[in-house]
CSV table of C-alpha atoms in Angstrom, one decimal:
chain,number,residue,atom,x,y,z
A,931,MET,CA,26.0,25.8,230.1
A,932,ILE,CA,24.4,25.3,226.7
A,933,THR,CA,26.5,24.9,223.6
A,934,SER,CA,23.8,24.1,221.0
A,935,VAL,CA,20.2,25.1,220.2
A,936,THR,CA,17.7,23.6,217.8
A,937,ILE,CA,15.5,26.2,216.0
A,938,ILE,CA,12.3,25.0,214.4
A,939,GLY,CA,11.4,27.4,211.6
A,940,ILE,CA,13.6,29.0,208.9
A,941,GLY,CA,11.8,32.3,208.6
A,942,ASN,CA,12.5,35.9,209.8
A,943,SER,CA,12.6,34.9,213.5
A,944,GLY,CA,14.3,31.5,213.2
A,945,CYS,CA,17.1,32.9,211.0
A,946,ALA,CA,17.6,35.8,213.4
A,947,PHE,CA,17.9,33.4,216.3
A,948,ALA,CA,20.4,31.4,214.4
A,949,VAL,CA,22.8,34.2,213.4
A,950,ASP,CA,22.6,35.7,216.9
A,951,LEU,CA,23.4,32.4,218.6
A,952,GLU,CA,26.1,31.5,216.2
A,953,ASN,CA,27.6,35.0,216.6
A,954,ARG,CA,27.8,34.3,220.4
A,955,GLY,CA,29.4,30.9,219.9
A,956,ILE,CA,26.4,28.6,220.3
A,957,LYS,CA,25.9,26.0,217.6
A,958,THR,CA,22.5,25.9,215.9
A,959,LEU,CA,20.4,23.6,213.8
A,960,LEU,CA,17.7,25.1,211.7
A,961,TYR,CA,14.7,22.7,211.1
A,962,ALA,CA,12.2,23.1,208.4
A,963,HIS,CA,9.0,21.1,208.1
A,964,PRO,CA,9.4,18.9,204.9
A,965,ASN,CA,6.3,20.6,203.4
A,966,HIS,CA,7.8,24.0,203.9
A,967,SER,CA,11.5,23.5,203.1
A,968,ALA,CA,12.3,26.1,200.4
A,969,ASN,CA,14.5,28.2,202.7
A,970,ALA,CA,16.2,25.1,204.0
A,971,ALA,CA,17.1,24.1,200.5
A,972,VAL,CA,18.6,27.6,199.7
A,973,ILE,CA,20.8,27.6,202.8
A,974,ARG,CA,21.8,24.0,202.3
A,975,SER,CA,22.8,24.6,198.7
A,976,HIS,CA,25.0,27.6,199.5
A,977,GLY,CA,26.3,26.1,202.8
A,978,TYR,CA,25.8,29.3,204.8
A,979,LEU,CA,23.4,32.0,206.0
A,980,ASP,CA,24.4,35.6,205.6
A,981,SER,CA,23.3,38.4,208.0
A,982,MET,CA,23.4,42.2,207.8
A,983,GLY,CA,22.3,45.0,210.1
A,984,GLU,CA,22.8,44.7,213.9
A,985,ILE,CA,24.4,41.3,213.3
A,986,ALA,CA,26.7,41.1,210.3
A,987,GLY,CA,28.6,38.1,209.0
A,988,ARG,CA,28.4,34.7,207.4
A,989,PHE,CA,27.2,31.8,209.6
A,990,TYR,CA,27.1,28.1,209.1
A,991,PRO,CA,24.1,26.5,210.9
A,992,VAL,CA,23.2,22.9,210.4
A,993,VAL,CA,20.0,22.5,208.3
A,994,SER,CA,17.6,19.6,208.5
A,995,THR,CA,14.1,18.6,207.5
A,996,HIS,CA,14.2,15.6,209.9
A,997,MET,CA,12.7,16.1,213.3
A,998,ARG,CA,14.6,13.2,214.9
A,999,GLU,CA,17.9,14.8,213.9
A,1000,ALA,CA,16.7,18.2,215.1
A,1001,LEU,CA,15.7,16.8,218.6
A,1002,ALA,CA,19.0,14.9,218.8
A,1003,PHE,CA,21.0,18.0,218.2
A,1004,SER,CA,20.0,19.8,221.4
A,1005,LYS,CA,17.7,19.5,224.4
A,1006,ILE,CA,16.9,23.2,224.0
A,1007,VAL,CA,14.4,23.8,221.2
A,1008,ILE,CA,13.1,27.1,220.0
A,1009,ILE,CA,9.8,27.0,218.0
A,1010,ALA,CA,10.0,30.1,215.8
A,1011,VAL,CA,7.1,29.6,213.4
A,1012,PRO,CA,3.9,31.6,212.8
A,1013,SER,CA,0.9,30.6,215.0
A,1014,TYR,CA,-0.9,29.1,212.0
A,1015,ALA,CA,2.1,26.8,211.4
A,1016,GLN,CA,2.2,25.5,215.0
A,1017,ALA,CA,-0.2,22.7,214.3
A,1018,ASP,CA,2.1,21.0,211.8
A,1019,ILE,CA,5.0,21.3,214.2
A,1020,LEU,CA,3.1,19.9,217.1
A,1021,SER,CA,2.0,16.9,215.0
A,1022,GLU,CA,5.7,16.2,214.1
A,1023,LEU,CA,6.8,16.6,217.8
A,1024,GLU,CA,4.1,14.1,218.9
A,1025,LYS,CA,6.0,11.4,217.0
A,1026,HIS,CA,9.0,11.7,219.3
A,1027,ASP,CA,10.0,11.5,222.9
A,1028,VAL,CA,10.5,15.1,224.1
A,1029,SER,CA,10.5,14.3,227.9
A,1030,LYS,CA,14.0,15.6,228.3
A,1031,HIS,CA,13.6,18.7,226.1
A,1032,VAL,CA,12.8,22.3,226.9
A,1033,LEU,CA,10.6,23.7,224.2
A,1034,ILE,CA,10.4,27.5,223.8
A,1035,ALA,CA,7.7,28.9,221.6
A,1036,ALA,CA,8.7,32.4,220.4
A,1037,SER,CA,6.2,33.7,220.2
A,1038,GLY,CA,3.7,31.4,221.8
A,1039,ASN,CA,0.3,32.9,221.6
A,1040,PHE,CA,-1.1,30.3,224.0
A,1041,PHE,CA,0.7,27.4,222.3
A,1042,THR,CA,1.7,25.9,225.7
A,1043,LEU,CA,-2.0,25.6,226.8
A,1044,ILE,CA,-2.6,23.2,223.9
A,1045,ALA,CA,0.9,21.6,223.7
A,1046,CYS,CA,0.8,20.5,227.3
A,1047,ARG,CA,-2.2,18.2,226.5
A,1048,ARG,CA,-0.4,16.5,223.7
A,1049,LEU,CA,3.3,16.5,224.6
A,1050,ARG,CA,5.1,15.6,227.8
A,1051,ALA,CA,8.1,17.8,227.4
A,1052,ARG,CA,10.4,18.5,230.4
A,1053,PHE,CA,9.3,22.1,230.3
A,1054,LEU,CA,7.2,24.2,227.9
A,1055,LEU,CA,7.9,27.9,227.7
A,1056,GLU,CA,6.5,30.7,225.6
A,1057,THR,CA,7.5,34.3,224.9
A,1058,SER,CA,5.2,37.1,224.1
A,1059,ALA,CA,6.9,37.8,220.7
A,1060,SER,CA,10.1,37.3,218.8
A,1061,PRO,CA,13.0,39.2,220.4
A,1062,PHE,CA,14.1,40.4,216.9
A,1063,GLY,CA,13.1,42.9,214.4
A,1064,SER,CA,14.3,41.1,211.2
A,1065,ARG,CA,13.5,40.5,207.6
A,1066,LEU,CA,14.6,37.7,205.2
A,1067,LEU,CA,16.0,39.0,201.9
A,1068,ASP,CA,15.0,35.7,200.2
A,1069,GLY,CA,16.1,35.9,196.7
A,1070,LYS,CA,15.1,39.6,196.2
A,1071,PRO,CA,18.0,41.6,197.7
A,1072,THR,CA,18.9,45.1,196.5
A,1073,GLU,CA,22.2,45.8,194.7
A,1074,GLN,CA,23.6,47.0,198.1
A,1075,ASP,CA,22.5,43.7,199.7
A,1076,LEU,CA,24.0,41.7,196.9
A,1077,SER,CA,27.3,43.5,197.3
A,1078,GLN,CA,27.5,42.1,200.8
A,1079,SER,CA,26.4,38.5,200.0
A,1080,LYS,CA,26.8,36.0,197.2
A,1081,CYS,CA,24.0,34.0,198.8
A,1082,GLY,CA,20.4,33.9,197.9
A,1083,MET,CA,19.4,33.9,201.6
A,1084,MET,CA,20.2,36.8,203.9
A,1085,ILE,CA,18.7,37.9,207.1
A,1086,HIS,CA,18.6,41.6,207.9
A,1087,VAL,CA,18.5,42.0,211.7
A,1088,LEU,CA,17.1,45.5,212.3
A,1089,GLY,CA,17.4,45.3,216.1
A,1090,CYS,CA,16.1,43.5,219.2
A,1091,LYS,CA,13.9,44.3,222.1
A,1092,SER,CA,15.6,45.3,225.3
A,1093,THR,CA,13.6,42.7,227.3
A,1094,MET,CA,11.3,39.8,226.6
A,1095,PRO,CA,8.3,38.5,228.6
A,1096,ILE,CA,8.5,34.7,229.1
A,1097,ALA,CA,7.0,32.1,231.3
A,1098,SER,CA,7.2,28.3,231.9
A,1099,LEU,CA,4.7,25.5,232.3
A,1100,PRO,CA,5.1,23.9,234.8
A,1101,THR,CA,6.3,27.0,236.6
A,1102,ASP,CA,9.1,25.5,238.7
A,1103,LEU,CA,11.9,25.8,236.1
A,1104,PRO,CA,15.2,25.0,237.9
A,1105,GLY,CA,17.9,27.6,238.2
A,1106,ASP,CA,20.3,25.8,235.8
A,1107,LEU,CA,17.7,25.5,233.1
A,1108,ARG,CA,16.6,29.1,233.6
A,1109,ALA,CA,20.2,30.2,233.1
A,1110,ASP,CA,20.4,28.2,229.9
A,1111,VAL,CA,17.1,29.7,228.6
A,1112,GLU,CA,18.4,33.2,229.4
A,1113,ARG,CA,21.5,32.6,227.4
A,1114,VAL,CA,19.4,31.7,224.4
A,1115,PHE,CA,18.0,35.3,224.2
A,1116,PRO,CA,19.9,38.4,223.2
A,1117,ALA,CA,18.6,40.6,226.0
A,1118,PRO,CA,17.4,40.1,229.6
A,1119,LEU,CA,14.2,38.1,230.1
A,1120,GLN,CA,11.1,39.4,232.0
A,1121,TRP,CA,9.9,36.3,233.8
A,1122,CYS,CA,6.1,36.2,234.2
A,1123,SER,CA,4.3,34.1,236.8
A,1124,ASN,CA,2.5,31.9,234.2
A,1125,VAL,CA,2.2,31.4,230.4
A,1126,VAL,CA,-1.2,33.2,230.2
A,1127,GLU,CA,0.3,36.3,231.8
A,1128,ALA,CA,3.1,36.2,229.2
A,1129,ALA,CA,0.7,35.8,226.3
A,1130,PHE,CA,-1.0,39.1,227.2
A,1131,TYR,CA,2.2,40.9,226.4
A,1132,ASN,CA,2.0,40.3,222.7
A,1133,PHE,CA,1.3,43.9,221.6
A,1134,ASN,CA,0.9,42.9,218.0
A,1135,GLY,CA,-2.8,42.3,219.0
A,1136,VAL,CA,-3.1,46.0,220.0
A,1137,LEU,CA,-1.1,47.6,217.2
A,1138,HIS,CA,-1.6,45.6,214.0
A,1139,PRO,CA,-5.2,44.6,213.4
A,1140,VAL,CA,-6.9,47.9,214.2
A,1141,THR,CA,-4.4,49.9,212.1
A,1142,ALA,CA,-4.8,47.5,209.2
A,1143,VAL,CA,-8.6,47.7,209.4
A,1144,MET,CA,-8.8,51.5,209.8
A,1145,ASN,CA,-6.4,51.9,206.9
A,1146,ALA,CA,-8.0,49.2,204.7
A,1147,GLY,CA,-8.7,51.6,201.8
A,1148,TRP,CA,-5.2,52.9,201.8
A,1149,VAL,CA,-3.8,49.3,202.0
A,1150,GLU,CA,-5.9,48.1,199.1
A,1151,HIS,CA,-5.4,51.2,196.9
A,1152,SER,CA,-1.7,51.6,197.4
A,1153,LYS,CA,-0.9,47.8,197.8
A,1154,GLY,CA,1.0,48.7,201.0
A,1155,ASP,CA,2.9,51.7,199.7
A,1156,PHE,CA,2.9,53.7,202.9
A,1157,TYR,CA,4.6,53.7,206.3
A,1158,PHE,CA,2.3,51.5,208.4
A,1159,TYR,CA,3.5,52.8,211.8
A,1160,LYS,CA,4.3,56.5,211.3
A,1161,GLN,CA,1.6,57.2,208.7
A,1162,GLY,CA,-1.0,54.6,209.5
A,1163,MET,CA,-1.1,55.0,213.3
A,1164,THR,CA,-2.5,58.5,213.5
A,1165,PRO,CA,-4.0,60.0,216.7
A,1166,ALA,CA,-7.5,58.8,215.7
A,1167,VAL,CA,-6.3,55.3,215.1
A,1168,ALA,CA,-4.3,55.4,218.3
A,1169,LYS,CA,-7.5,56.2,220.3
A,1170,ILE,CA,-8.9,52.8,219.2
A,1171,MET,CA,-5.7,51.1,219.9
A,1172,GLN,CA,-5.7,52.6,223.4
A,1173,GLN,CA,-9.2,51.3,224.1
A,1174,ILE,CA,-8.2,47.8,223.0
A,1175,ASP,CA,-5.2,48.0,225.3
A,1176,ASN,CA,-7.4,49.1,228.2
A,1177,GLU,CA,-9.6,46.0,227.6
A,1178,ARG,CA,-6.5,43.8,227.3
A,1179,ILE,CA,-5.3,45.0,230.7
A,1180,ALA,CA,-8.6,44.4,232.3
A,1181,ILE,CA,-8.6,40.8,231.1
A,1182,ALA,CA,-4.8,40.3,231.8
A,1183,GLU,CA,-5.0,41.3,235.4
A,1184,HIS,CA,-7.1,38.2,236.2
A,1185,PHE,CA,-3.9,36.2,235.4
A,1186,GLY,CA,-1.1,38.4,236.7
A,1187,PRO,CA,0.4,41.9,236.6
A,1188,ALA,CA,-0.2,43.9,233.4
A,1189,THR,CA,1.3,47.0,232.0
A,1190,THR,CA,0.3,49.3,229.2
A,1191,CYS,CA,1.3,48.8,225.6
A,1192,LEU,CA,2.9,52.2,225.5
A,1193,LYS,CA,5.0,51.6,228.6
A,1194,GLN,CA,6.2,48.3,227.4
A,1195,MET,CA,7.0,49.5,223.8
A,1196,ASN,CA,9.0,52.4,225.3
A,1197,ALA,CA,10.9,49.9,227.4
A,1198,TYR,CA,11.5,47.6,224.4
A,1199,TYR,CA,13.0,50.3,222.2
A,1200,GLY,CA,14.4,52.9,224.6
A,1201,GLU,CA,11.8,55.6,223.9
A,1202,GLU,CA,10.0,58.0,226.2
A,1203,CYS,CA,6.9,58.7,224.1
A,1204,ALA,CA,3.7,60.0,225.7
A,1205,SER,CA,1.2,58.3,223.3
A,1206,LEU,CA,1.1,55.3,220.9
A,1207,SER,CA,0.8,57.7,217.9
A,1208,GLU,CA,3.9,59.5,219.1
A,1209,PHE,CA,5.7,56.2,219.5
A,1210,ALA,CA,4.7,55.1,216.0
A,1211,GLY,CA,6.0,58.4,214.6
A,1212,LYS,CA,9.3,58.4,216.5
A,1213,SER,CA,10.4,54.8,216.7
A,1214,LYS,CA,13.5,54.5,214.4
A,1215,LEU,CA,13.1,50.7,214.1
A,1216,HIS,CA,9.5,50.9,213.0
A,1217,GLY,CA,10.0,53.9,210.8
A,1218,SER,CA,12.9,52.6,208.9
A,1219,MET,CA,10.7,50.4,206.6
A,1220,LYS,CA,7.1,50.6,205.4
A,1221,LEU,CA,6.2,47.3,207.1
A,1222,CYS,CA,2.7,47.6,205.5
A,1223,PRO,CA,0.4,44.9,204.3
A,1224,THR,CA,-0.2,44.7,200.6
A,1225,ASN,CA,-3.7,43.2,201.2
A,1226,MET,CA,-6.1,42.4,204.0
A,1227,GLN,CA,-5.0,38.7,204.1
A,1228,HIS,CA,-1.7,39.8,205.7
A,1229,ARG,CA,-0.4,38.3,209.0
A,1230,TYR,CA,-1.4,41.5,210.8
A,1231,ILE,CA,-5.0,40.2,210.4
A,1232,VAL,CA,-4.8,36.5,209.7
A,1233,GLU,CA,-2.4,35.8,212.6
A,1234,ASP,CA,-2.5,38.7,215.0
A,1235,LEU,CA,-6.3,38.7,215.2
A,1236,PRO,CA,-7.4,35.0,215.4
A,1237,TYR,CA,-4.3,33.9,217.5
A,1238,VAL,CA,-4.0,36.9,219.7
A,1239,LEU,CA,-7.1,39.0,219.9
A,1240,VAL,CA,-9.5,36.1,219.9
A,1241,PRO,CA,-8.0,34.2,222.8
A,1242,TRP,CA,-7.7,37.5,224.7
A,1243,TYR,CA,-11.4,38.2,224.1
A,1244,GLU,CA,-12.5,34.7,225.0
A,1245,LEU,CA,-10.6,34.6,228.2
A,1246,GLY,CA,-12.2,38.0,229.0
A,1247,VAL,CA,-15.6,36.4,228.5
A,1248,LYS,CA,-14.6,33.7,230.9
A,1249,ALA,CA,-13.7,36.4,233.4
A,1250,GLY,CA,-17.1,38.1,232.9
A,1251,LEU,CA,-15.8,41.0,230.8
A,1252,GLU,CA,-17.5,42.2,227.6
A,1253,SER,CA,-14.6,43.9,225.8
A,1254,PRO,CA,-16.9,45.6,223.2
A,1255,VAL,CA,-14.2,47.3,221.1
A,1256,MET,CA,-12.1,44.2,220.9
A,1257,ARG,CA,-15.2,42.2,219.8
A,1258,SER,CA,-16.1,44.9,217.3
A,1259,LEU,CA,-12.7,44.7,215.7
A,1260,ILE,CA,-12.9,40.9,215.5
A,1261,LEU,CA,-16.3,41.2,213.8
A,1262,TRP,CA,-15.2,43.9,211.3
A,1263,SER,CA,-12.2,41.8,210.4
A,1264,SER,CA,-14.3,38.8,209.9
A,1265,VAL,CA,-16.6,40.7,207.5
A,1266,ILE,CA,-13.6,42.0,205.5
A,1267,ASN,CA,-12.0,38.6,205.0
A,1268,GLY,CA,-15.1,36.5,204.9
A,1269,ALA,CA,-14.0,34.4,207.9
A,1270,ASP,CA,-15.6,33.9,211.2
A,1271,TYR,CA,-12.6,34.5,213.4
A,1272,LEU,CA,-14.4,33.9,216.6
A,1273,LYS,CA,-15.2,30.4,215.3
A,1274,ILE,CA,-12.0,29.5,213.5
A,1275,GLY,CA,-9.5,31.4,215.8
A,1276,ARG,CA,-7.8,30.2,218.9
A,1277,ASN,CA,-11.0,30.5,220.9
A,1278,ILE,CA,-11.8,29.0,224.4
A,1279,ALA,CA,-12.9,25.7,222.9
A,1280,ALA,CA,-9.7,25.4,220.8
A,1281,LEU,CA,-7.7,26.0,224.0
A,1282,GLY,CA,-9.6,23.1,225.6
A,1283,LEU,CA,-10.8,25.4,228.4
A,1284,GLU,CA,-14.5,25.7,227.5
A,1285,ASN,CA,-15.7,23.8,230.6
A,1286,TRP,CA,-13.1,25.2,232.9
A,1287,SER,CA,-13.7,27.9,235.5
A,1288,LEU,CA,-11.4,30.8,235.8
A,1289,ASP,CA,-10.0,29.4,239.1
A,1290,GLU,CA,-9.3,26.0,237.4
A,1291,ILE,CA,-7.5,27.7,234.5
A,1292,LEU,CA,-5.3,29.6,237.1
A,1293,GLY,CA,-4.7,26.4,239.0
A,1294,MET,CA,-3.4,24.7,235.8
A,1295,VAL,CA,-1.2,27.5,234.5
A,1296,MET,CA,0.4,28.0,238.0
A,1297,ALA,CA,1.0,24.2,238.5
A,1298,LYS,CA,4.4,22.9,239.3
A,1299,SER,CA,6.0,19.7,238.0
A,1300,ASP,CA,4.5,17.5,240.7
A,1301,THR,CA,0.9,18.8,240.2
A,1302,LEU,CA,0.6,19.6,236.5
A,1303,ASP,CA,-0.5,16.1,235.4
A,1304,ALA,CA,-3.1,16.0,238.1
A,1305,GLU,CA,-4.5,19.3,237.0
A,1306,LEU,CA,-4.6,18.3,233.4
A,1307,SER,CA,-6.1,14.8,234.1
A,1308,ARG,CA,-9.2,16.4,235.7
A,1309,TYR,CA,-10.1,18.6,232.9
A,1310,VAL,CA,-8.5,17.6,229.6
A,1311,ASP,CA,-11.0,17.2,226.7
A,1312,ARG,CA,-9.5,14.8,224.2
A,1313,LYS,CA,-11.9,16.1,221.6
A,1314,CYS,CA,-10.6,19.6,221.5
A,1315,THR,CA,-9.2,20.7,218.1
A,1316,PHE,CA,-5.8,22.4,217.8
A,1317,VAL,CA,-6.1,25.7,216.1
């Protein structure tokens, strides 16, 4: 049974993981990359991390900016950083022996497909999303927040999903390790057959980019002063979301079972809504805050589109599917932000799969411990660039 967990990343997700695990008696170490250590400095200077909401209290995680110390603390490591920060973390991990570690990217967004070429961890896992709805109150708490904390760093845990899709590479995770992984998370896990199947459950790609683009005028005019879900996801917007979800399912079914965004969101949050627009209007968690971008360079575009929609679309092309609405959204977003997301996003070349057939991709992601190296050695392109 695990007694400690290392968490890479001291943001919304990492801090939520820390207070949840500490609250359940599991010691944690929070690691920050030396170039992104402001939050680490705040927690270290006060000596604790405060939490409010679903998890309330004061917690005392170890804080470090040294990867060697972080890896020595626990063999179970959660990577809880945005997709665009994964490259820096991977470069740090490459400097160390992780052959006895279980690395869990939460969320992964196909991280394992690239990491398996550069690391020889005992197992690589990824979830489809963070299990928590959480926000850091980093130095800008309200008077009510301040009344509950004398600290400049507080995590507000709004809630957690009722289940979490996850998968392992290689796929034969032993029972004892599976039990340890399950204890890391606050709710039951939904075990997928492979990491690509799990990555298609990140519904941020369905919900966020299209809503941001179709509300671009409102975002820019109001600087985010509206409720992104219950006001931004109108029936007309939801029609486009639904079409993107239909295209996602058609691609995902080449890699394993798939379910609709609506069905999974209802399951996550205990709702029984009949449409995505109804869910957006009724979800208490999503309606409690505005959650709206202040500009079009927000993570709803610059993370959820290049790191979620682009690999979905590119894997669809590999499967012979056109996905016209998904492609249109990528192109519109590229025009808005002056960035070629199909080129700079996590495309098929960035995943190192440009010269692989669909059957070869499936063979690799379904590999067990005794066959993964052989699968990789046949196809790895050392020139592929991590994105």
